[in-house]
């Protein structure tokens, strides 16, 4: 039985620092140029977002398996907060200018996580000790590779940095044979990821407010903002109703569907937040913003479907007919909008309607 593990106040404070980091990553997508977002900025958004997500995941997973609200663990987390602060300050599309503080912030965070595993493993037994030793020693591979980037310039520096990050991210998948014997606390992990989802959802609320501020509260902007707000409520309803009532929190797993599936959830929520502003401002080519909006929603739908299907109680899992209905609604809206140019508030109304249907049927 998976005993409920309480989220500590320090964990909640830790999440708070990531609000600014997420906001900075999302704003990278607001660089519209000649009706599009250049491939350069899309790539930079991904390259900024992944280290944010992984730095947060690293500490979250340690707390989930081994964390205790004791003095030593608090000190580690407080030090982590300092490095997260440095990393957040340095997040910028101008990578070269802020490379050193970004490196210090990210690597410092990862070093502390590895040290925590090494410090804890001697006090653990059997599989728990083996898992802590595996993660505490193997995480140094990615850290060392990324650290080697300091000896290079230009694009080679970033290639080496992100090669180390990629190895770091894939390490739990490679070491799954250890992790399955030390399962995550599903209740705690879902709660932690849900709290981070709230941070991302907050970006959509900020974008909705930006719509009103940029237009001085005209009737058109109020209508658009109202539809965007309904969309946000639909996402909230669908996601948190599933978390609260539909999933089996006693499942014993390595948690990798939750961990990696939520990367896609978070990316999609960031792009949805950016899309709200860009759609209202009409700064992008119609077909570009149309594809951006629908791809963002599709990515969210696919990733949440995979996560919740894996953890839903068997008798509550959605049937193929439901998935066909959701995809059919989304596909029909896209085809109509592709051949008939519609106002921005119509696109927003379609997305709001989709999420209301998704929320209603997925949470019955």
Coordinates of C-alpha atoms in Angstrom, one line a residue:
X1 CA 0.0 0.0 0.0
X2 CA 1.3 3.4 -1.0
X3 CA 1.2 5.5 2.2
X4 CA 0.4 9.2 1.7
X5 CA 3.5 11.4 2.0
X6 CA 3.0 15.0 3.0
X7 CA 4.3 17.8 0.8
X8 CA 6.4 20.1 3.0
X9 CA 6.3 23.8 3.2
X10 CA 9.9 24.0 1.9
X11 CA 8.9 22.0 -1.1
X12 CA 6.1 24.5 -1.8
X13 CA 8.6 27.4 -1.4
X14 CA 11.0 25.5 -3.7
X15 CA 8.2 25.4 -6.4
X16 CA 7.6 29.2 -6.0
X17 CA 11.1 30.0 -7.3
X18 CA 10.3 28.1 -10.5
X19 CA 7.4 30.5 -11.3
X20 CA 9.9 33.1 -12.6
X21 CA 11.8 30.5 -14.5
X22 CA 8.7 29.2 -16.3
X23 CA 7.6 32.7 -17.1
X24 CA 11.0 33.5 -18.7
X25 CA 10.8 30.3 -20.8
X26 CA 7.3 31.1 -22.0
X27 CA 8.2 34.6 -23.0
X28 CA 10.8 33.3 -25.4
X29 CA 7.9 32.2 -27.6
X30 CA 6.6 35.8 -27.8
X31 CA 9.3 36.8 -30.2
X32 CA 7.2 37.2 -33.3
X33 CA 9.1 38.2 -36.5
X34 CA 7.5 38.6 -39.9
X35 CA 4.4 36.7 -39.0
X36 CA 6.2 33.6 -37.5
X37 CA 8.3 32.5 -34.5
X38 CA 11.7 31.6 -35.9
X39 CA 13.0 28.1 -35.5
X40 CA 15.9 29.7 -33.5
X41 CA 13.5 30.9 -30.8
X42 CA 11.5 27.6 -30.8
X43 CA 14.8 25.7 -30.2
X44 CA 15.9 28.1 -27.6
X45 CA 12.5 27.7 -25.8
X46 CA 13.1 23.9 -25.7
X47 CA 16.7 24.3 -24.6
X48 CA 15.7 26.7 -21.8
X49 CA 12.7 24.6 -20.7
X50 CA 14.3 21.2 -20.3
X51 CA 17.0 22.2 -17.7
X52 CA 14.3 24.0 -15.7
X53 CA 12.1 20.9 -15.7
X54 CA 15.0 18.5 -15.0
X55 CA 16.4 20.6 -12.1
X56 CA 13.0 20.6 -10.5
X57 CA 12.4 16.8 -11.2
X58 CA 15.8 15.9 -9.7
X59 CA 15.0 17.3 -6.3
X60 CA 11.4 16.3 -6.4
X61 CA 12.3 12.6 -7.0
X62 CA 14.8 12.6 -4.2
X63 CA 12.3 14.0 -1.8
X64 CA 9.7 11.5 -3.0
X65 CA 11.9 8.4 -2.3
X66 CA 14.2 9.5 0.5
X67 CA 13.3 13.0 1.6
X68 CA 12.5 13.8 5.3
X69 CA 11.7 17.1 6.9
X70 CA 14.9 17.2 8.9
X71 CA 17.7 19.7 9.3
X72 CA 20.2 18.1 6.9
X73 CA 17.6 17.8 4.1
X74 CA 16.4 21.3 4.6
X75 CA 20.0 22.6 4.2
X76 CA 20.4 20.8 0.9
X77 CA 17.1 22.2 -0.4
X78 CA 18.0 25.8 0.7
X79 CA 21.3 25.5 -1.1
X80 CA 19.3 24.2 -4.1
X81 CA 17.1 27.3 -3.9
X82 CA 20.2 29.5 -4.2
X83 CA 21.4 27.7 -7.4
X84 CA 17.9 27.8 -8.8
X85 CA 17.9 31.6 -8.2
X86 CA 21.1 31.9 -10.2
X87 CA 19.8 29.7 -13.0
X88 CA 16.6 31.7 -13.2
X89 CA 18.4 35.0 -13.4
X90 CA 20.5 33.7 -16.3
X91 CA 17.6 32.3 -18.5
X92 CA 17.7 34.3 -21.7
X93 CA 17.7 33.8 -25.5
X94 CA 21.1 35.4 -25.4
X95 CA 22.9 32.2 -24.3
X96 CA 26.5 33.5 -24.7
X97 CA 26.0 36.5 -22.4
X98 CA 24.6 34.5 -19.5
X99 CA 26.3 31.1 -20.0
X100 CA 28.5 31.1 -16.9
X101 CA 25.7 31.9 -14.4
X102 CA 23.4 29.5 -16.1
X103 CA 26.0 26.8 -15.9
X104 CA 26.7 27.5 -12.2
X105 CA 23.0 27.5 -11.4
X106 CA 22.2 24.3 -13.2
X107 CA 25.3 22.3 -12.4
X108 CA 25.2 23.4 -8.8
X109 CA 21.7 22.1 -8.5
X110 CA 22.6 18.8 -10.1
X111 CA 25.7 18.3 -7.9
X112 CA 23.7 18.8 -4.8
X113 CA 21.1 16.3 -5.9
X114 CA 23.9 13.7 -6.6
X115 CA 25.5 14.4 -3.2
X116 CA 22.1 13.9 -1.5
X117 CA 21.9 10.4 -2.9
X118 CA 25.4 9.6 -1.9
X119 CA 24.8 10.9 1.6
X120 CA 21.6 8.9 2.1
X121 CA 22.6 5.5 0.6
X122 CA 24.7 4.3 3.6
X123 CA 21.7 4.6 5.9
X124 CA 19.4 2.6 3.6
X125 CA 19.1 -1.1 3.1
X126 CA 18.7 -3.5 0.2
X127 CA 17.1 -2.1 -2.9
X128 CA 16.7 1.4 -1.5
X129 CA 20.5 1.6 -0.9
X130 CA 21.3 0.2 -4.4
X131 CA 19.0 2.8 -6.0
X132 CA 20.5 5.7 -4.0
X133 CA 24.0 4.5 -4.8
X134 CA 23.2 4.1 -8.5
X135 CA 21.7 7.5 -8.9
X136 CA 24.3 9.2 -6.7
X137 CA 27.2 7.8 -8.7
X138 CA 25.8 7.8 -12.2
X139 CA 24.5 11.4 -12.2
X140 CA 28.1 12.5 -12.1
X141 CA 28.5 11.2 -15.7
X142 CA 26.2 13.9 -17.0
X143 CA 27.6 16.5 -14.6
X144 CA 31.2 15.9 -15.7
X145 CA 30.3 15.9 -19.4
X146 CA 28.3 19.2 -19.1
X147 CA 31.2 20.7 -17.1
X148 CA 33.6 20.0 -19.9
X149 CA 31.7 22.6 -22.0
X150 CA 33.5 25.3 -20.1
X151 CA 36.7 24.5 -22.1
X152 CA 35.0 25.2 -25.4
X153 CA 33.5 28.1 -27.3
X154 CA 30.7 28.7 -29.8
X155 CA 28.2 25.9 -30.6
X156 CA 30.5 23.2 -29.4
X157 CA 30.1 24.5 -25.8
X158 CA 26.3 24.0 -26.1
X159 CA 26.6 20.6 -27.8
X160 CA 28.6 19.3 -24.9
X161 CA 26.5 21.0 -22.2
X162 CA 23.2 19.5 -23.6
X163 CA 24.9 16.1 -24.3
X164 CA 25.5 15.9 -20.5
X165 CA 21.9 17.0 -19.8
X166 CA 20.6 14.4 -22.2
X167 CA 22.5 11.6 -20.5
X168 CA 21.3 12.9 -17.1
X169 CA 17.7 12.9 -18.3
X170 CA 17.9 9.4 -19.8
X171 CA 19.8 7.8 -16.8
X172 CA 16.6 6.8 -14.9
X173 CA 15.4 5.0 -18.0
X174 CA 18.7 3.2 -18.4
X175 CA 18.6 2.3 -14.7
X176 CA 15.0 1.3 -14.6
X177 CA 16.0 -2.2 -13.2
X178 CA 17.1 -0.4 -10.0
X179 CA 14.2 2.0 -9.8
X180 CA 11.4 -0.6 -10.1
X181 CA 12.6 -2.2 -6.9
X182 CA 12.3 1.2 -5.1
X183 CA 9.0 2.5 -6.4
X184 CA 7.9 6.1 -6.1
X185 CA 5.3 7.2 -3.6
X186 CA 2.5 7.7 -6.3
X187 CA 0.3 9.9 -4.1
X188 CA 3.2 12.3 -3.3
X189 CA 4.6 12.4 -6.8
X190 CA 1.2 13.1 -8.5
X191 CA 0.6 15.9 -6.0
X192 CA 4.1 17.4 -6.7
X193 CA 3.6 17.3 -10.4
X194 CA 0.1 18.7 -10.1
X195 CA 1.4 21.7 -8.1
X196 CA 4.0 22.4 -10.8
X197 CA 1.1 22.1 -13.3
X198 CA -0.6 24.9 -11.4
X199 CA 2.4 27.1 -12.0
X200 CA 2.2 26.5 -15.8
X201 CA -1.6 27.0 -15.7
X202 CA -0.9 30.3 -14.0
X203 CA 1.0 31.5 -17.1
X204 CA -2.3 31.1 -19.1
X205 CA -4.0 33.3 -16.5
X206 CA -1.2 35.9 -16.9
X207 CA -1.6 35.8 -20.7
X208 CA -5.4 36.4 -20.2
X209 CA -4.7 39.4 -18.1
X210 CA -2.2 40.6 -20.7
X211 CA -4.9 40.5 -23.3
X212 CA -7.0 42.9 -21.2
X213 CA -4.1 45.2 -20.4
X214 CA -2.9 45.5 -24.0
X215 CA -6.4 46.5 -25.2
X216 CA -7.5 48.8 -22.4
X217 CA -10.5 46.5 -21.7
X218 CA -12.4 46.8 -25.0
X219 CA -15.5 44.7 -25.5
X220 CA -13.7 42.5 -28.0
X221 CA -10.8 41.9 -25.6
X222 CA -13.3 41.1 -22.7
X223 CA -15.0 38.5 -24.9
X224 CA -11.6 37.0 -25.9
X225 CA -10.4 37.0 -22.3
X226 CA -13.6 35.4 -21.2
X227 CA -13.2 32.6 -23.7
X228 CA -9.5 32.2 -22.7
X229 CA -10.6 32.0 -19.1
X230 CA -13.1 29.2 -19.9
X231 CA -10.3 27.4 -21.7
X232 CA -8.1 27.6 -18.6
X233 CA -11.0 26.4 -16.3
X234 CA -11.5 23.5 -18.7
X235 CA -7.9 22.5 -18.4
X236 CA -8.0 22.8 -14.7
X237 CA -11.2 20.8 -14.4
X238 CA -9.9 18.0 -16.6
X239 CA -6.5 17.7 -15.0
X240 CA -7.2 18.1 -11.3
X241 CA -10.5 16.1 -11.3
X242 CA -8.4 13.2 -12.7
X243 CA -5.7 13.7 -10.2
X244 CA -8.1 13.9 -7.3
X245 CA -10.7 11.2 -8.1
X246 CA -9.7 9.0 -11.0
X247 CA -6.2 7.7 -10.5
X248 CA -5.0 4.8 -8.4
X249 CA -2.5 6.4 -6.0
X250 CA -1.5 3.1 -4.5
X251 CA 0.2 1.8 -7.7
X252 CA 3.8 0.8 -7.2
X253 CA 5.8 2.0 -10.2
X254 CA 9.0 3.7 -11.2
X255 CA 6.9 6.8 -12.0
X256 CA 8.5 7.3 -15.4
X257 CA 5.2 7.8 -17.2
X258 CA 4.4 10.7 -14.8
X259 CA 7.9 12.2 -15.0
X260 CA 8.5 12.2 -18.8
X261 CA 4.8 12.5 -19.7
X262 CA 4.6 15.8 -17.7
X263 CA 7.5 17.3 -19.7
X264 CA 5.1 17.3 -22.7
X265 CA 2.3 18.5 -20.5
X266 CA 4.4 21.4 -19.3
X267 CA 5.7 22.3 -22.8
X268 CA 2.1 22.3 -24.1
X269 CA 0.8 24.5 -21.3
X270 CA 3.6 27.0 -22.0
X271 CA 2.8 27.1 -25.7
X272 CA -0.9 27.4 -24.9
X273 CA -0.1 30.4 -22.7
X274 CA 2.0 32.0 -25.4
X275 CA -0.7 31.3 -28.0
X276 CA -3.4 33.2 -26.0
X277 CA -1.4 36.4 -26.3
X278 CA -0.2 35.9 -29.8
X279 CA -3.6 34.9 -31.1
X280 CA -5.2 38.1 -29.7
X281 CA -2.4 40.4 -30.8
X282 CA -2.6 39.1 -34.4
X283 CA 1.2 39.3 -34.7
X284 CA 1.5 36.0 -36.5
X285 CA 0.4 34.7 -39.8
X286 CA -3.0 33.2 -39.6
X287 CA -2.0 29.7 -40.6
X288 CA 1.1 29.8 -38.4
X289 CA -0.8 30.7 -35.2
X290 CA -3.6 28.2 -36.2
X291 CA -1.0 25.3 -36.3
X292 CA 0.6 26.5 -33.1
X293 CA -2.7 26.6 -31.2
X294 CA -3.9 23.2 -32.4
X295 CA -0.5 21.5 -32.0
X296 CA -0.3 22.8 -28.4
X297 CA -3.7 21.5 -27.5
X298 CA -3.0 18.2 -29.3
X299 CA 0.2 17.7 -27.4
X300 CA -1.6 18.4 -24.1
X301 CA -4.3 15.9 -25.0
X302 CA -2.0 13.1 -26.0
X303 CA 0.3 13.6 -23.0
X304 CA -2.5 13.7 -20.4
X305 CA -4.2 10.8 -22.0
X306 CA -1.1 8.7 -21.7
X307 CA -0.4 9.7 -18.1
X308 CA -4.0 9.2 -16.8
X309 CA -4.6 6.0 -18.8
X310 CA -1.6 4.5 -17.1
X311 CA -2.7 5.5 -13.6
X312 CA -6.5 5.5 -13.8
X313 CA -8.4 2.8 -12.0
X314 CA -9.1 0.1 -14.6
X315 CA -12.8 0.5 -14.5
X316 CA -12.5 4.3 -15.1
X317 CA -10.1 4.2 -18.1
X318 CA -11.4 5.9 -21.2
X319 CA -12.5 3.7 -24.1
X320 CA -11.2 4.1 -27.7
X321 CA -14.5 5.7 -28.7
X322 CA -13.8 8.6 -26.3
X323 CA -10.4 9.1 -27.8
X324 CA -11.8 9.1 -31.4
X325 CA -14.4 11.7 -30.3
X326 CA -11.8 14.0 -28.8
X327 CA -9.5 13.7 -31.9
X328 CA -12.5 14.1 -34.2
X329 CA -13.6 17.3 -32.5
X330 CA -10.1 18.8 -32.7
X331 CA -9.6 17.6 -36.2
X332 CA -12.9 19.0 -37.4
X333 CA -12.2 22.4 -35.9
X334 CA -8.8 22.5 -37.5
X335 CA -10.0 21.6 -41.0
X336 CA -12.8 24.2 -40.9
X337 CA -10.4 26.9 -39.7
X338 CA -7.8 25.9 -42.3
X339 CA -10.1 26.5 -45.2
X340 CA -12.2 29.3 -43.7
X341 CA -10.4 32.3 -42.1
X342 CA -12.2 32.8 -38.7
X343 CA -11.7 35.6 -36.1
X344 CA -9.4 34.9 -33.2
X345 CA -12.2 34.7 -30.7
X346 CA -13.8 31.9 -32.8
X347 CA -10.6 29.8 -32.5
X348 CA -10.5 30.5 -28.8
X349 CA -14.1 29.5 -28.4
X350 CA -13.3 26.2 -30.2
X351 CA -10.5 25.5 -27.9
X352 CA -12.6 26.3 -24.9
X353 CA -15.4 24.0 -26.1
X354 CA -12.9 21.2 -26.7
X355 CA -11.6 21.4 -23.2
X356 CA -15.0 21.5 -21.7
X357 CA -16.0 18.4 -23.6
X358 CA -12.7 16.8 -22.7
X359 CA -13.1 17.7 -19.0
X360 CA -16.7 16.5 -18.9
X361 CA -16.2 13.1 -20.5
X362 CA -12.8 12.4 -19.0
X363 CA -14.0 13.0 -15.4
X364 CA -17.5 11.3 -15.4

